[in-house]
Each structure stands twice: as C-alpha cells, then as structure tokens.
Amino acid sequence: MRRLALTLAATTVAVIGLSACGKAGGASEAETASAPAPAAVPEPTEGEKQTLLAALPAPYNTGDLANGKKVFAVCKSCHTIVPGGANMTGPNLYGMFGRKPGTAEGYKYSDIVKAATFTWDADHLDQWLASPKTFMPGTKMTFMGVKDAKDRVDLIAYLKVETGYQPH
Ligand code: HEC
C-alpha cells in the first residue's frame, strides 16, 4: 500500500515536472522569436481580436472591448500598451500576461512589485486594479483603482486582446 502511494506520488511529480517544462519551453521560444524586433509584431485585425475575446475564460469572453478601451483612458497617461511602447510614469504593458510583475524591460519598479513571485493573470490583475495599494502596499502606482467590477472585467478583456496575450 505504502509502495503504491509512493509510486503514485512519483508519477504525479513527474507529470507536473513535465508540464511545467513544456510551458517554460513554449514561453521562452515565443520570447526568443519576438525579442529581436518587438515593433514588428503585427497588429491583430478586428476579426482576430473578436476570436481572441471569445476564447477567453468566462467572464472575460463576454467582456465589452469598447468599454474596456474607455476605462483604459485613465491608464493612458502613465502606460503604453503597444509592442515596444515607451515606459512613462508606469511601465509599457505589452506582453504582461504570463510574465512576473516588475519585469518590463528598462523600467525601475518599486521593491514590492519587484519582489512579487506570481505571474500576471486575470485574477491577480483584477485584485491589483481594484486597489493597487491594498494589493501591493508600497507600490508607486498612485492610482486609486477601478471600483466597478464589470469595468474591471471589460478592461482586463481589452488588455488581454491588446497586449499580445495568447491562450494556452
Ligand atoms: C498615475 C500613473 C498611473 C496610472 C494612472 C496607472 N498606472 Fe499602472 N503603474 C504605474 C506605476 C508607477 C507602476 C509601477 C508600480 C511600482 O513599481 O510600484 C505601474 C504598474 C502597473 C502594472 C504592473 C506592471 C508590471 O510590469 O508588473 C500594471 C499591470 C498596471 N500598472 C496597470 C495599470 C492599469 C490597467 C491602469 C488603469 C486602470 C493603470 N495601471 C493606471 C502608474 C500608473
């Protein structure tokens, strides 16, 4: 019985190990492929954006991109989202999904953001956007947050579609 449990545990570890490897390999390949010329990433067409939106997990698949764009207007004074876009008061956000906080090229982050160990996904972003200072006390993002939950859904759907997110 004990032996069976051990074998099972070892199998589980092997499977987890494999899938983690697969993921890491895929991500770094994608990075290498797009790294030399980030500005050359083609802008997705409206049709491609709608396909990407529909492929997002609920509730983001029904996000209102037009409203997301409107909500993003408050972020624009500090952030660009295009490939190779400038860091301003805040970092460029292109390619942020699946990447660790505090890793946009050439941007000087606060210690708390640099120390974060999660990767940006919809859930973390939702908490961050609700109140950056509650989520990461000590952040230098001086922004009070997007209070309306539906506005955050629309904004996150918009950011996924605009910042090069690829569903796995
Ligand atoms: C007043 C300027 C300002 C506004 C407005 C602002 N931000 Fe930021 N943002 C920052 C700064 C500064 C940082 C870096 C935070 C740090 O290092 O503590 C940041 C960091 C971030 C990060 C983390 C990026 C990374 O690479 O880890 C995300 C995501 C983000 N902002 C999204 C948004 C969104 C979406 C909005 C609009 C709802 C927004 N921000 C509005 C200044 C701003």
CSV table of C-alpha atoms and ligand atoms in Angstrom, one decimal:
chain,number,residue,atom,x,y,z
A,1,MET,CA,0.0,0.0,0.0
A,2,ARG,CA,2.8,2.4,1.1
A,3,ARG,CA,4.7,1.4,-2.0
A,4,LEU,CA,1.8,2.1,-4.3
A,5,ALA,CA,1.3,5.6,-2.7
A,6,LEU,CA,5.0,6.4,-3.3
A,7,THR,CA,4.8,5.2,-6.9
A,8,LEU,CA,1.8,7.4,-7.4
A,9,ALA,CA,3.4,10.4,-5.8
A,10,ALA,CA,6.5,9.9,-8.0
A,11,THR,CA,4.3,9.7,-11.1
A,12,THR,CA,2.5,12.9,-10.1
A,13,VAL,CA,5.7,14.7,-9.6
A,14,ALA,CA,7.0,13.6,-13.0
A,15,VAL,CA,3.8,14.7,-14.7
A,16,ILE,CA,3.9,18.1,-13.0
A,17,GLY,CA,7.6,18.4,-13.9
A,18,LEU,CA,6.9,17.6,-17.5
A,19,SER,CA,4.1,20.0,-17.9
A,20,ALA,CA,6.0,22.8,-16.2
A,21,CYS,CA,8.9,22.2,-18.6
A,22,GLY,CA,6.6,22.2,-21.6
A,23,LYS,CA,5.2,25.6,-20.5
A,24,ALA,CA,8.6,27.2,-19.8
A,25,GLY,CA,9.9,25.9,-23.1
A,26,GLY,CA,7.0,27.3,-25.0
A,27,ALA,CA,7.2,30.7,-23.4
A,28,SER,CA,10.9,31.1,-23.9
A,29,GLU,CA,10.6,30.0,-27.6
A,30,ALA,CA,7.9,32.6,-28.1
A,31,GLU,CA,10.1,35.2,-26.4
A,32,THR,CA,13.1,34.4,-28.5
A,33,ALA,CA,11.0,34.6,-31.6
A,34,SER,CA,9.6,38.0,-30.9
A,35,ALA,CA,12.5,39.5,-28.9
A,36,PRO,CA,14.7,40.8,-31.8
A,37,ALA,CA,12.0,43.1,-33.3
A,38,PRO,CA,9.2,43.8,-30.9
A,39,ALA,CA,7.9,46.7,-33.0
A,40,ALA,CA,7.4,44.3,-35.9
A,41,VAL,CA,4.6,42.3,-34.1
A,42,PRO,CA,1.6,42.6,-36.5
A,43,GLU,CA,-1.4,44.4,-35.0
A,44,PRO,CA,-4.3,41.9,-34.8
A,45,THR,CA,-7.3,42.6,-37.1
A,46,GLU,CA,-10.7,43.3,-35.6
A,47,GLY,CA,-11.7,39.8,-36.5
A,48,GLU,CA,-8.7,38.3,-34.7
A,49,LYS,CA,-9.5,40.4,-31.7
A,50,GLN,CA,-13.1,39.1,-31.6
A,51,THR,CA,-11.8,35.5,-31.9
A,52,LEU,CA,-9.3,36.0,-29.1
A,53,LEU,CA,-12.1,37.6,-26.9
A,54,ALA,CA,-14.4,34.6,-27.5
A,55,ALA,CA,-11.6,32.2,-26.5
A,56,LEU,CA,-11.0,33.9,-23.1
A,57,PRO,CA,-12.3,32.2,-20.0
A,58,ALA,CA,-15.7,33.5,-18.5
A,59,PRO,CA,-16.5,36.2,-17.7
A,60,TYR,CA,-13.9,37.8,-19.9
A,61,ASN,CA,-15.2,36.1,-23.1
A,62,THR,CA,-18.2,38.4,-22.8
A,63,GLY,CA,-16.2,41.5,-22.0
A,64,ASP,CA,-17.1,44.7,-23.7
A,65,LEU,CA,-14.0,45.8,-25.5
A,66,ALA,CA,-15.3,49.2,-26.3
A,67,ASN,CA,-16.0,49.9,-22.6
A,68,GLY,CA,-12.6,48.4,-21.8
A,69,LYS,CA,-11.0,50.9,-24.1
A,70,LYS,CA,-12.9,53.7,-22.5
A,71,VAL,CA,-11.8,52.6,-19.0
A,72,PHE,CA,-8.2,52.3,-20.2
A,73,ALA,CA,-8.3,56.0,-20.9
A,74,VAL,CA,-7.5,56.6,-17.2
A,75,CYS,CA,-4.4,54.4,-17.5
A,76,LYS,CA,-3.1,56.0,-20.7
A,77,SER,CA,-1.5,59.0,-19.0
A,78,CYS,CA,1.0,56.5,-17.4
A,79,HIS,CA,1.1,53.4,-19.6
A,80,THR,CA,1.6,52.4,-23.2
A,81,ILE,CA,0.3,49.0,-24.4
A,82,VAL,CA,1.8,48.7,-27.9
A,83,PRO,CA,4.8,46.4,-28.6
A,84,GLY,CA,8.0,48.2,-27.8
A,85,GLY,CA,6.0,51.2,-26.4
A,86,ALA,CA,7.7,53.6,-24.1
A,87,ASN,CA,7.9,53.3,-20.4
A,88,MET,CA,6.3,56.5,-19.0
A,89,THR,CA,5.4,57.1,-15.3
A,90,GLY,CA,4.4,53.4,-15.4
A,91,PRO,CA,5.9,50.6,-17.5
A,92,ASN,CA,4.9,49.5,-21.0
A,93,LEU,CA,2.3,46.8,-20.6
A,94,TYR,CA,2.7,44.8,-23.8
A,95,GLY,CA,3.2,41.1,-23.1
A,96,MET,CA,2.3,41.4,-19.4
A,97,PHE,CA,0.1,38.3,-19.2
A,98,GLY,CA,2.1,35.3,-18.1
A,99,ARG,CA,5.0,37.4,-17.0
A,100,LYS,CA,6.2,38.2,-13.5
A,101,PRO,CA,5.4,41.6,-12.1
A,102,GLY,CA,8.3,44.1,-12.3
A,103,THR,CA,9.9,42.7,-15.4
A,104,ALA,CA,9.2,45.2,-18.2
A,105,GLU,CA,12.5,46.0,-19.9
A,106,GLY,CA,14.2,49.1,-18.7
A,107,TYR,CA,11.7,50.2,-16.1
A,108,LYS,CA,12.6,51.0,-12.5
A,109,TYR,CA,10.0,49.4,-10.2
A,110,SER,CA,9.3,49.7,-6.5
A,111,ASP,CA,10.7,46.9,-4.3
A,112,ILE,CA,7.3,45.4,-3.5
A,113,VAL,CA,6.5,44.9,-7.2
A,114,LYS,CA,10.0,43.5,-7.9
A,115,ALA,CA,9.6,41.1,-5.0
A,116,ALA,CA,6.3,39.6,-6.2
A,117,THR,CA,6.5,36.0,-7.3
A,118,PHE,CA,3.2,35.4,-9.0
A,119,THR,CA,2.6,35.9,-12.8
A,120,TRP,CA,0.1,38.4,-14.1
A,121,ASP,CA,-3.2,36.7,-15.0
A,122,ALA,CA,-6.8,37.9,-14.9
A,123,ASP,CA,-7.3,37.2,-11.2
A,124,HIS,CA,-4.2,39.0,-10.0
A,125,LEU,CA,-4.9,41.9,-12.3
A,126,ASP,CA,-8.4,42.2,-11.0
A,127,GLN,CA,-7.2,42.5,-7.4
A,128,TRP,CA,-4.4,44.9,-8.4
A,129,LEU,CA,-6.8,47.1,-10.4
A,130,ALA,CA,-9.5,47.2,-7.6
A,131,SER,CA,-6.9,48.8,-5.4
A,132,PRO,CA,-3.2,48.7,-6.2
A,133,LYS,CA,-2.2,50.0,-2.8
A,134,THR,CA,-4.2,47.4,-0.9
A,135,PHE,CA,-2.9,44.6,-3.1
A,136,MET,CA,0.7,45.7,-3.0
A,137,PRO,CA,1.3,48.1,-0.2
A,138,GLY,CA,4.3,50.3,-1.1
A,139,THR,CA,3.7,50.4,-4.9
A,140,LYS,CA,4.4,53.6,-6.6
A,141,MET,CA,1.4,53.3,-8.8
A,142,THR,CA,-0.6,56.2,-7.4
A,143,PHE,CA,-3.9,55.2,-8.7
A,144,MET,CA,-7.0,54.8,-6.6
A,145,GLY,CA,-8.3,51.8,-8.5
A,146,VAL,CA,-11.2,50.9,-10.8
A,147,LYS,CA,-14.1,50.4,-8.4
A,148,ASP,CA,-16.7,48.9,-10.7
A,149,ALA,CA,-16.2,45.1,-11.1
A,150,LYS,CA,-17.8,45.0,-14.6
A,151,ASP,CA,-15.5,47.8,-15.7
A,152,ARG,CA,-12.5,45.7,-14.5
A,153,VAL,CA,-13.8,42.7,-16.5
A,154,ASP,CA,-14.1,44.8,-19.6
A,155,LEU,CA,-10.7,46.4,-19.0
A,156,ILE,CA,-8.9,43.1,-18.5
A,157,ALA,CA,-10.6,41.6,-21.6
A,158,TYR,CA,-9.4,44.7,-23.5
A,159,LEU,CA,-5.8,44.4,-22.1
A,160,LYS,CA,-5.7,40.7,-23.0
A,161,VAL,CA,-6.7,41.3,-26.6
A,162,GLU,CA,-4.4,44.4,-27.0
A,163,THR,CA,-1.2,43.2,-25.2
A,164,GLY,CA,-0.4,40.1,-27.2
A,165,TYR,CA,-2.0,37.5,-24.8
A,166,GLN,CA,-2.1,34.0,-26.3
A,167,PRO,CA,-4.5,31.4,-24.8
A,168,HIS,CA,-2.6,28.2,-23.9
B,1,HEC,C1,-0.5,57.9,-12.2
B,1,HEC,C2,0.1,57.0,-13.1
B,1,HEC,C3,-0.6,55.6,-13.3
B,1,HEC,C4,-1.9,55.3,-13.7
B,1,HEC,C5,-3.0,56.3,-13.9
B,1,HEC,C6,-1.9,53.9,-13.8
B,1,HEC,N1,-0.7,53.3,-13.5
B,1,HEC,FE1,-0.2,51.3,-13.6
B,1,HEC,N2,1.6,51.7,-12.9
B,1,HEC,C7,2.1,53.0,-12.6
B,1,HEC,C8,3.4,52.8,-12.0
B,1,HEC,C9,4.3,54.0,-11.4
B,1,HEC,C10,3.6,51.4,-11.9
B,1,HEC,C11,4.9,50.8,-11.3
B,1,HEC,C12,4.5,50.4,-9.9
B,1,HEC,C13,5.6,50.0,-9.0
B,1,HEC,O1,6.7,49.8,-9.4
B,1,HEC,O2,5.3,50.0,-7.8
B,1,HEC,C14,2.5,50.8,-12.5
B,1,HEC,C15,2.4,49.4,-12.7
B,1,HEC,C16,1.3,48.8,-13.3
B,1,HEC,C17,1.3,47.3,-13.6
B,1,HEC,C18,2.3,46.3,-13.2
B,1,HEC,C19,3.2,46.1,-14.5
B,1,HEC,C20,4.3,45.2,-14.4
B,1,HEC,O3,5.1,45.2,-15.3
B,1,HEC,O4,4.4,44.4,-13.4
B,1,HEC,C21,0.1,47.1,-14.2
B,1,HEC,C22,-0.4,45.8,-14.7
B,1,HEC,C23,-0.6,48.4,-14.3
B,1,HEC,N3,0.2,49.4,-13.8
B,1,HEC,C24,-1.8,48.6,-14.9
B,1,HEC,C25,-2.5,49.8,-14.9
B,1,HEC,C26,-3.8,49.9,-15.5
B,1,HEC,C27,-4.6,48.9,-16.2
B,1,HEC,C28,-4.2,51.2,-15.2
B,1,HEC,C29,-5.5,51.9,-15.5
B,1,HEC,C30,-6.7,51.3,-14.8
B,1,HEC,C31,-3.1,51.9,-14.5
B,1,HEC,N4,-2.1,51.0,-14.4
B,1,HEC,C32,-3.1,53.2,-14.2
B,1,HEC,C33,1.5,54.2,-12.8
B,1,HEC,C34,0.1,54.3,-13.2
